[in-house]
Coordinates of C-alpha atoms in Angstrom, one line a residue:
M1 CA -51.6 -15.5 -41.6
N2 CA -53.7 -15.9 -44.6
D3 CA -53.2 -15.5 -48.4
V4 CA -55.6 -12.8 -49.6
S5 CA -56.7 -14.4 -52.8
K6 CA -57.6 -17.7 -51.1
L7 CA -59.9 -16.0 -48.5
W8 CA -61.3 -13.7 -51.1
K9 CA -62.1 -16.5 -53.5
D10 CA -64.4 -18.3 -51.0
I11 CA -66.6 -15.2 -50.4
P12 CA -69.8 -14.9 -52.2
P13 CA -70.0 -12.0 -54.8
L14 CA -70.9 -8.6 -53.7
L15 CA -74.7 -7.7 -53.5
K16 CA -74.9 -4.1 -54.9
I17 CA -78.1 -2.3 -54.2
V18 CA -78.5 0.7 -56.5
G19 CA -78.9 4.0 -54.6
A20 CA -78.5 2.4 -51.3
R21 CA -76.9 5.4 -49.6
R22 CA -79.5 7.8 -51.0
Q23 CA -82.3 5.5 -49.7
I24 CA -80.7 5.4 -46.3
Q25 CA -80.0 9.2 -46.0
D26 CA -83.6 10.0 -47.2
W27 CA -85.0 7.7 -44.5
W28 CA -83.1 9.4 -41.7
V29 CA -84.2 12.9 -42.9
K30 CA -87.9 11.9 -43.2
Q31 CA -87.8 10.4 -39.7
R32 CA -86.3 13.6 -38.2
H33 CA -84.0 11.1 -36.5
K34 CA -80.4 11.9 -35.5
I35 CA -77.4 9.7 -35.5
V36 CA -75.0 10.7 -32.5
V37 CA -71.6 9.2 -32.6
L38 CA -69.8 9.0 -29.2
D39 CA -66.0 8.9 -30.4
D40 CA -63.5 7.6 -28.0
D41 CA -60.8 9.5 -29.9
P42 CA -60.8 12.2 -32.6
T43 CA -59.9 9.9 -35.5
G44 CA -63.3 8.4 -35.8
V45 CA -64.4 11.1 -38.4
Q46 CA -62.0 9.5 -40.8
T47 CA -64.7 8.4 -43.3
V48 CA -67.2 11.4 -43.1
H49 CA -67.3 14.9 -44.4
D50 CA -69.3 18.2 -43.8
V51 CA -70.5 17.1 -40.3
S52 CA -70.0 18.8 -36.9
V53 CA -67.9 17.4 -34.0
I54 CA -68.3 18.8 -30.5
T55 CA -65.9 18.4 -27.7
D56 CA -68.1 19.9 -25.0
W57 CA -71.3 17.9 -24.0
S58 CA -73.0 20.7 -22.0
K59 CA -76.6 21.4 -22.8
Q60 CA -75.7 24.5 -25.0
W61 CA -73.5 22.5 -27.4
I62 CA -75.6 19.4 -27.7
L63 CA -78.7 21.5 -28.4
K64 CA -76.8 23.3 -31.1
A65 CA -75.7 20.0 -32.7
L66 CA -79.2 18.5 -32.5
Q67 CA -80.6 21.6 -34.2
E68 CA -78.4 21.4 -37.3
D69 CA -79.9 20.3 -40.5
N70 CA -77.5 17.4 -40.7
H71 CA -78.7 14.1 -39.3
L72 CA -75.3 13.0 -38.0
F73 CA -72.9 14.6 -35.6
Y74 CA -70.0 13.5 -33.4
I75 CA -69.3 14.0 -29.7
L76 CA -65.6 13.6 -28.9
T77 CA -65.2 11.8 -25.5
N78 CA -61.6 10.7 -25.7
T79 CA -62.4 8.0 -23.3
R80 CA -59.8 5.6 -24.8
S81 CA -57.1 7.7 -22.9
M82 CA -59.1 7.4 -19.6
E83 CA -59.4 4.9 -16.8
P84 CA -62.6 2.9 -16.7
D85 CA -64.3 4.9 -13.9
Q86 CA -63.8 8.1 -15.7
A87 CA -64.9 6.7 -19.1
E88 CA -68.1 5.3 -17.4
Q89 CA -68.9 8.7 -15.8
I90 CA -68.4 10.5 -19.1
N91 CA -70.7 8.2 -21.1
R92 CA -73.4 8.5 -18.4
E93 CA -73.1 12.2 -18.4
I94 CA -73.5 12.5 -22.1
I95 CA -76.4 10.1 -22.6
C96 CA -78.3 11.9 -19.7
Q97 CA -77.7 15.3 -21.4
L98 CA -78.5 13.9 -24.9
V99 CA -81.8 12.4 -23.8
E100 CA -83.0 15.6 -22.0
C101 CA -82.1 17.7 -25.1
A102 CA -83.8 15.3 -27.5
Q103 CA -86.9 15.2 -25.3
E104 CA -86.9 19.1 -25.2
L105 CA -86.7 19.2 -29.0
K106 CA -89.1 16.2 -29.6
I107 CA -86.7 14.3 -31.9
S108 CA -85.4 10.8 -31.7
F109 CA -81.8 9.6 -31.9
S110 CA -79.6 6.5 -32.3
V111 CA -76.2 6.1 -30.7
I112 CA -73.0 4.7 -32.2
S113 CA -70.1 4.1 -29.8
R114 CA -67.3 4.5 -32.2
S115 CA -63.9 2.9 -31.3
D116 CA -60.9 1.4 -32.6
S117 CA -60.8 -0.8 -35.7
T118 CA -58.0 -3.0 -34.0
L119 CA -60.2 -3.7 -31.0
R120 CA -58.7 -1.4 -28.4
G121 CA -61.1 0.5 -26.1
H122 CA -63.4 0.2 -23.1
Y123 CA -65.5 -2.6 -24.3
P124 CA -68.0 -3.8 -22.9
L125 CA -68.0 -0.9 -20.4
E126 CA -69.1 1.8 -22.7
I127 CA -71.8 -0.1 -24.6
D128 CA -73.3 -1.4 -21.3
V129 CA -73.3 2.1 -19.7
I130 CA -74.9 3.7 -22.8
Q131 CA -77.6 0.9 -22.8
E132 CA -78.4 1.4 -19.0
E133 CA -78.7 5.2 -19.3
I134 CA -80.9 5.1 -22.4
E135 CA -83.2 2.6 -20.8
R136 CA -83.3 4.4 -17.6
K137 CA -83.8 7.9 -19.0
N138 CA -85.7 7.1 -22.2
G139 CA -87.8 4.2 -21.1
M140 CA -86.5 2.3 -24.4
S141 CA -85.6 -1.2 -24.1
M142 CA -82.4 -2.2 -26.2
D143 CA -82.5 -5.6 -28.0
G144 CA -78.8 -5.8 -28.7
H145 CA -75.7 -4.1 -29.9
L146 CA -73.9 -4.7 -33.3
I147 CA -70.1 -5.3 -33.1
I148 CA -68.6 -3.9 -36.5
P149 CA -64.9 -3.2 -36.4
A150 CA -64.4 -3.4 -40.2
F151 CA -62.5 -0.2 -41.5
F152 CA -61.9 -0.5 -45.3
E153 CA -59.9 2.7 -45.6
G154 CA -57.4 1.2 -43.0
K155 CA -57.5 -2.3 -44.6
R156 CA -59.4 -3.9 -41.7
Y157 CA -61.9 -6.6 -42.6
T158 CA -64.0 -9.2 -40.8
I159 CA -64.2 -12.6 -42.5
R160 CA -65.8 -15.8 -40.9
N161 CA -66.0 -13.9 -37.6
T162 CA -62.2 -13.2 -37.5
H163 CA -61.0 -9.6 -37.7
Y164 CA -58.1 -9.0 -40.0
L165 CA -55.6 -6.4 -41.0
L166 CA -54.2 -6.5 -44.5
E167 CA -50.4 -6.0 -44.5
E168 CA -48.5 -6.3 -47.8
E169 CA -51.2 -8.6 -49.5
T170 CA -51.3 -10.8 -46.3
L171 CA -54.4 -10.9 -44.2
V172 CA -53.1 -11.0 -40.5
P173 CA -55.5 -11.7 -37.6
V174 CA -55.5 -8.8 -35.4
H175 CA -54.4 -10.9 -32.4
D176 CA -51.0 -11.5 -34.3
T177 CA -50.5 -7.7 -34.6
E178 CA -48.8 -5.2 -32.3
F179 CA -52.2 -3.8 -31.4
A180 CA -53.1 -7.0 -29.6
K181 CA -50.2 -6.4 -27.2
D182 CA -51.5 -2.9 -26.2
T183 CA -50.4 -2.3 -22.7
V184 CA -53.9 -1.2 -21.6
F185 CA -56.4 -2.8 -24.1
G186 CA -54.6 -5.9 -25.1
Y187 CA -56.3 -9.1 -26.0
Q188 CA -55.7 -12.8 -26.9
T189 CA -58.0 -13.4 -29.9
G190 CA -59.4 -11.5 -32.9
V191 CA -62.1 -14.1 -33.4
L192 CA -64.9 -11.8 -32.4
P193 CA -67.3 -14.1 -30.5
D194 CA -64.3 -15.3 -28.5
W195 CA -63.1 -11.8 -28.1
I196 CA -66.6 -10.7 -26.7
Q197 CA -66.3 -13.5 -24.1
E198 CA -62.8 -12.6 -23.3
K199 CA -63.7 -8.9 -22.8
R200 CA -66.7 -9.8 -20.6
G201 CA -64.4 -11.8 -18.4
A202 CA -67.0 -14.8 -18.1
V203 CA -69.1 -17.0 -20.3
T204 CA -72.3 -15.0 -21.0
K205 CA -75.5 -16.5 -20.8
T206 CA -76.8 -14.3 -23.6
P207 CA -76.3 -15.8 -26.9
I208 CA -73.8 -14.1 -29.4
H209 CA -75.4 -13.7 -32.8
V210 CA -73.6 -13.6 -36.1
I211 CA -74.3 -11.9 -39.4
S212 CA -72.1 -13.7 -42.0
L213 CA -70.9 -12.6 -45.4
E214 CA -73.3 -15.4 -46.8
D215 CA -76.2 -13.8 -45.0
I216 CA -75.5 -10.4 -46.4
R217 CA -74.6 -11.2 -49.9
L218 CA -76.8 -14.3 -50.6
G219 CA -79.7 -13.7 -48.2
G220 CA -79.7 -9.9 -48.6
I221 CA -81.8 -7.5 -46.7
D222 CA -84.5 -9.8 -45.8
R223 CA -82.2 -12.4 -44.3
V224 CA -80.2 -9.9 -42.2
C225 CA -83.5 -8.3 -41.0
K226 CA -84.7 -11.7 -39.9
I227 CA -81.6 -12.2 -37.8
L228 CA -81.9 -8.7 -36.4
C229 CA -85.5 -9.3 -35.4
S230 CA -84.6 -12.5 -33.6
V231 CA -82.2 -10.7 -31.2
E232 CA -83.2 -9.8 -27.7
N233 CA -81.9 -9.2 -24.1
H234 CA -79.1 -6.9 -25.0
A235 CA -77.3 -9.7 -27.1
P236 CA -74.1 -8.8 -29.1
I237 CA -74.3 -9.3 -32.8
V238 CA -71.0 -9.8 -34.8
V239 CA -71.0 -8.3 -38.3
N240 CA -68.7 -9.7 -41.1
A241 CA -67.9 -7.1 -43.7
V242 CA -65.3 -6.5 -46.4
A243 CA -66.8 -3.8 -48.4
Y244 CA -69.2 -0.7 -48.0
E245 CA -71.8 -2.6 -50.0
D246 CA -71.9 -5.2 -47.1
L247 CA -72.6 -2.3 -44.6
E248 CA -75.2 -0.7 -46.9
V249 CA -77.2 -4.1 -46.8
V250 CA -76.9 -4.2 -43.0
S251 CA -78.0 -0.6 -42.7
L252 CA -81.1 -1.1 -44.9
A253 CA -81.8 -4.2 -42.8
L254 CA -81.6 -2.2 -39.6
I255 CA -84.1 0.3 -40.9
N256 CA -86.5 -2.4 -41.5
A257 CA -85.9 -3.9 -38.1
W258 CA -86.2 -0.6 -36.6
E259 CA -89.7 -0.1 -38.3
Q260 CA -90.7 -3.5 -36.7
G261 CA -89.9 -2.1 -33.2
K262 CA -86.4 -3.4 -32.7
N263 CA -83.8 -1.1 -31.0
F264 CA -80.0 -1.4 -31.2
L265 CA -76.8 0.1 -30.2
Y266 CA -73.6 0.0 -32.1
R267 CA -70.0 -0.6 -31.2
T268 CA -68.1 0.1 -34.5
A269 CA -65.1 1.4 -36.3
A270 CA -65.5 4.4 -38.7
S271 CA -66.7 2.7 -41.9
F272 CA -70.0 1.7 -40.5
V273 CA -70.9 5.3 -39.6
K274 CA -70.6 6.4 -43.2
A275 CA -72.9 3.6 -44.5
F276 CA -75.4 3.9 -41.7
A277 CA -75.7 7.7 -42.2
G278 CA -76.0 7.2 -46.1
L279 CA -73.1 9.6 -46.7
E280 CA -71.9 9.7 -50.3
D281 CA -68.2 9.6 -51.2
R282 CA -66.4 12.8 -51.9
P283 CA -62.9 13.4 -53.3
L284 CA -59.9 13.7 -51.1
L285 CA -59.1 17.3 -50.0
T286 CA -56.6 19.3 -52.0
G287 CA -53.8 21.2 -50.5
E288 CA -55.5 24.5 -51.2
E289 CA -58.4 23.3 -49.0
M290 CA -55.9 22.8 -46.1
I291 CA -54.3 26.2 -45.9
N292 CA -54.9 28.7 -43.1
T293 CA -54.8 32.0 -45.1
A294 CA -54.4 34.0 -41.9
G295 CA -51.1 32.1 -41.2
R296 CA -49.9 31.6 -44.7
E297 CA -46.5 33.3 -44.1
H298 CA -45.8 30.9 -41.1
G299 CA -44.9 27.4 -41.1
G300 CA -47.1 24.4 -40.1
L301 CA -46.7 22.4 -37.0
I302 CA -46.6 18.6 -37.0
V303 CA -46.9 17.0 -33.5
V304 CA -46.1 13.2 -33.2
G305 CA -47.0 11.5 -30.0
S306 CA -47.9 7.9 -31.2
H307 CA -45.1 5.5 -30.7
T308 CA -46.3 2.6 -33.0
R309 CA -43.9 1.1 -35.3
K310 CA -45.9 2.5 -38.2
T311 CA -45.6 6.0 -36.9
T312 CA -41.9 5.8 -36.3
E313 CA -41.4 4.8 -39.9
Q314 CA -43.6 7.6 -41.1
L315 CA -41.7 10.1 -39.0
Q316 CA -38.3 8.9 -40.5
H317 CA -39.7 9.2 -44.0
L318 CA -41.0 12.7 -43.4
V319 CA -37.6 13.9 -42.0
Q320 CA -35.7 12.3 -44.9
E321 CA -38.0 13.5 -47.7
Q322 CA -39.4 17.0 -46.7
K323 CA -38.1 20.4 -45.7
V324 CA -38.8 20.3 -42.0
N325 CA -37.1 21.3 -38.7
I326 CA -37.3 18.8 -36.0
V327 CA -37.5 19.2 -32.3
E328 CA -37.4 16.1 -30.1
I329 CA -39.1 16.1 -26.8
D330 CA -37.5 13.9 -24.1
V331 CA -40.3 11.6 -22.6
T332 CA -38.0 10.7 -19.6
K333 CA -38.0 14.4 -18.6
L334 CA -41.8 14.8 -19.2
L335 CA -42.3 12.0 -16.7
N336 CA -40.0 13.8 -14.1
Q337 CA -41.9 16.7 -12.4
E338 CA -38.6 18.5 -11.7
N339 CA -37.6 18.4 -15.4
R340 CA -41.0 18.7 -17.1
H341 CA -41.4 22.5 -17.0
Q342 CA -37.9 23.1 -18.3
E343 CA -38.3 20.6 -21.1
I344 CA -41.6 22.2 -22.3
A345 CA -40.0 25.6 -22.1
R346 CA -37.0 24.6 -24.3
V347 CA -39.2 23.0 -27.0
T348 CA -41.7 25.7 -26.9
E349 CA -38.9 28.3 -27.7
E350 CA -37.6 26.3 -30.7
M351 CA -41.1 25.6 -32.1
N352 CA -42.2 29.2 -32.0
R353 CA -39.0 30.4 -33.6
F354 CA -39.1 28.0 -36.5
I355 CA -42.7 28.4 -37.2
K356 CA -42.5 32.2 -37.2
Q357 CA -39.7 31.9 -39.8
G358 CA -42.1 30.1 -42.1
I359 CA -40.5 26.6 -41.5
N360 CA -42.7 23.5 -41.2
T361 CA -41.8 22.2 -37.7
V362 CA -42.1 18.5 -36.3
V363 CA -42.3 18.2 -32.5
Y364 CA -42.0 14.5 -31.7
T365 CA -41.6 12.5 -28.6
S366 CA -38.5 10.3 -28.1
R367 CA -39.2 6.9 -29.6
D368 CA -38.4 4.7 -26.6
V369 CA -41.7 3.1 -25.2
I370 CA -41.8 3.4 -21.5
I371 CA -43.9 0.5 -19.9
A372 CA -45.0 0.2 -16.4
P373 CA -46.2 -3.1 -14.8
E374 CA -49.6 -1.9 -14.1
K375 CA -52.2 -1.2 -16.8
L376 CA -53.5 2.0 -15.2
R377 CA -49.9 3.3 -14.6
N378 CA -49.4 3.0 -18.4
L379 CA -52.6 5.1 -19.0
D380 CA -51.0 7.6 -16.5
I381 CA -47.8 7.9 -18.6
S382 CA -49.8 8.2 -21.8
Q383 CA -51.9 11.0 -20.3
T384 CA -48.8 12.9 -19.0
I385 CA -47.1 12.8 -22.3
S386 CA -50.3 13.8 -24.2
H387 CA -51.0 16.7 -21.8
S388 CA -47.4 18.0 -22.2
L389 CA -47.9 18.0 -26.0
S390 CA -51.2 19.9 -25.8
T391 CA -49.5 22.4 -23.4
L392 CA -46.9 23.0 -26.2
V393 CA -49.6 23.9 -28.7
N394 CA -51.3 26.1 -26.1
H395 CA -48.0 28.0 -25.9
L396 CA -47.9 28.7 -29.6
S397 CA -47.5 32.4 -30.1
V398 CA -48.1 32.5 -33.9
S399 CA -51.0 31.2 -36.0
P400 CA -49.6 28.1 -37.9
Q401 CA -50.5 27.5 -41.5
F402 CA -51.7 24.0 -40.7
I403 CA -51.6 21.5 -37.7
I404 CA -51.0 17.8 -38.0
A405 CA -51.4 15.6 -34.9
K406 CA -50.2 12.0 -35.1
G407 CA -51.8 9.6 -32.7
G408 CA -55.4 9.3 -31.3
I409 CA -54.9 10.5 -27.6
T410 CA -52.4 13.2 -28.8
S411 CA -54.8 14.6 -31.4
S412 CA -57.7 14.8 -28.8
D413 CA -55.8 16.5 -26.1
I414 CA -54.3 19.0 -28.7
A415 CA -57.9 19.6 -29.9
T416 CA -59.5 20.2 -26.5
D417 CA -56.6 21.5 -24.4
G418 CA -54.1 22.9 -26.9
L419 CA -56.5 24.5 -29.5
C420 CA -59.5 24.9 -27.1
I421 CA -62.0 23.6 -29.7
K422 CA -65.5 23.4 -28.7
K423 CA -67.0 22.7 -32.2
A424 CA -65.4 21.9 -35.5
K425 CA -66.4 21.0 -38.9
V426 CA -65.0 17.9 -40.5
L427 CA -63.9 18.9 -44.1
G428 CA -63.2 15.5 -45.3
Q429 CA -60.1 13.4 -45.8
V430 CA -56.6 14.5 -47.0
V431 CA -55.7 10.7 -47.5
S432 CA -58.1 7.8 -47.2
G433 CA -58.8 7.3 -43.5
I434 CA -57.1 10.6 -42.3
P435 CA -59.5 13.3 -41.6
V436 CA -59.2 17.2 -41.5
W437 CA -61.0 19.4 -39.1
F438 CA -61.7 23.1 -39.6
T439 CA -61.4 24.8 -36.2
G440 CA -64.4 26.9 -35.1
S441 CA -64.5 30.6 -34.2
E442 CA -64.1 29.9 -30.5
S443 CA -60.7 28.2 -30.9
R444 CA -57.2 29.5 -30.3
F445 CA -56.6 29.6 -34.0
P446 CA -59.9 30.0 -35.8
Y447 CA -60.5 28.5 -39.2
T448 CA -57.3 26.5 -39.2
P449 CA -57.0 23.1 -40.9
Y450 CA -56.3 20.5 -38.3
V451 CA -55.3 17.0 -39.6
V452 CA -56.1 14.2 -37.2
F453 CA -53.7 11.4 -38.1
P454 CA -54.4 8.0 -36.4
G455 CA -51.3 6.3 -35.1
N456 CA -52.2 3.0 -36.8
V457 CA -53.1 4.2 -40.3
G458 CA -51.1 4.8 -43.5
E459 CA -48.1 3.7 -45.4
R460 CA -44.5 4.7 -44.7
G461 CA -44.8 7.8 -46.9
T462 CA -48.2 9.0 -45.9
L463 CA -47.2 11.7 -43.4
S464 CA -44.6 13.0 -45.9
E465 CA -47.3 13.0 -48.7
I466 CA -49.7 15.1 -46.7
V467 CA -47.0 17.6 -45.8
A468 CA -45.9 17.8 -49.4
K469 CA -49.5 18.4 -50.6
I470 CA -49.6 21.5 -48.4
Q471 CA -46.0 22.6 -49.2
N472 CA -46.6 22.5 -52.8
I473 CA -49.5 25.0 -52.5
K474 CA -47.4 27.2 -50.3
E475 CA -44.6 27.3 -52.6
G476 CA -46.8 28.0 -55.7
S477 CA -48.7 30.9 -53.9

């Protein structure tokens, strides 16, 4: 663990480029170039606003997204919840469809593989597959891929190639957190060059490049561009960053390198997307912006699937501080085929009754973590639980005032299977790092605010704060 002030003291001062985001955004628009984010769970929109996210990558929906005025859109893949073979297949399908649609419309695009800021996910599999398919279908050679897990809204920073999580004024290397012990995507080190070697399973002959904070803040755009232009043969590039200004410098350098004929892919957390697209900041959403007027007389639904320590603390705080009814779903019964249907039916009846009465209702999984000896079996367990939660939402008989889903896999399955969303608009964030979707006309409950709450984000009172923000509007109406 590291004292924040000591590490911060040794970092060069920020390099601020006036109007950087406007420069970046104007460049994308002028180029008629799209940024397409393949998001391995629905929380990746936690830094953006007024952009589309599609959950269906058939030609119809990709063409619609590419033809929008916005230069940025997301495709929700949910691959973090899947086995490697399935994740590979989905990434291949999307890139093939994307290349064909872009060629038909005669536009170019860049791909960001957005994943977890605590280093969980299918790396290097997904970035390798995306690279292979783009080179095969588009005839374009990729020079390298940037690794940028910094996520400032969630207090995740990369300093001297080590990725940290800020907890109570202490910078904790991510390998010392619960996330490194993940039953599927665990790892030994948060020192990113070593993490890359660990995940690749062998010493790679390709050099690993580094863009340091000194490169960014002292050398500026020219220095970073020089490093980027030296990269070849699909090499990984570790990017250090502790503020948006760092990523703005990197984004402007990438534009310069792109104009010199360099091509890159990106494996990043959510903050880079905002900087790379040149999106300006916007205020947090108000409670009024998160009310479904069609379901105003009904209660809201809060579904808690994530079992991280942070989520459990947030759930406890919510129950203590807010007027909510709680319904626990027994995970052991969900994992038993004979009991699953009966348990879902019981919870469905209670959930519908409370929401119809205008009561905000929390449906949560029992807190005991069930761990199997095999990694793929743990994915199986996670998928069964998440599918059961989305089935509950699909059985909602009344339009809820709002929906909050806590946990990445949970929120994705609820979006696609429970709410049948094909395309949604990202309104913005209700709290820093916590996005709100506005469901599309094709969904089960059209034009309903859907809060996508990552399992590893927020303080103890954050979930309670969000419910209170909406509840205050309801009581004042």
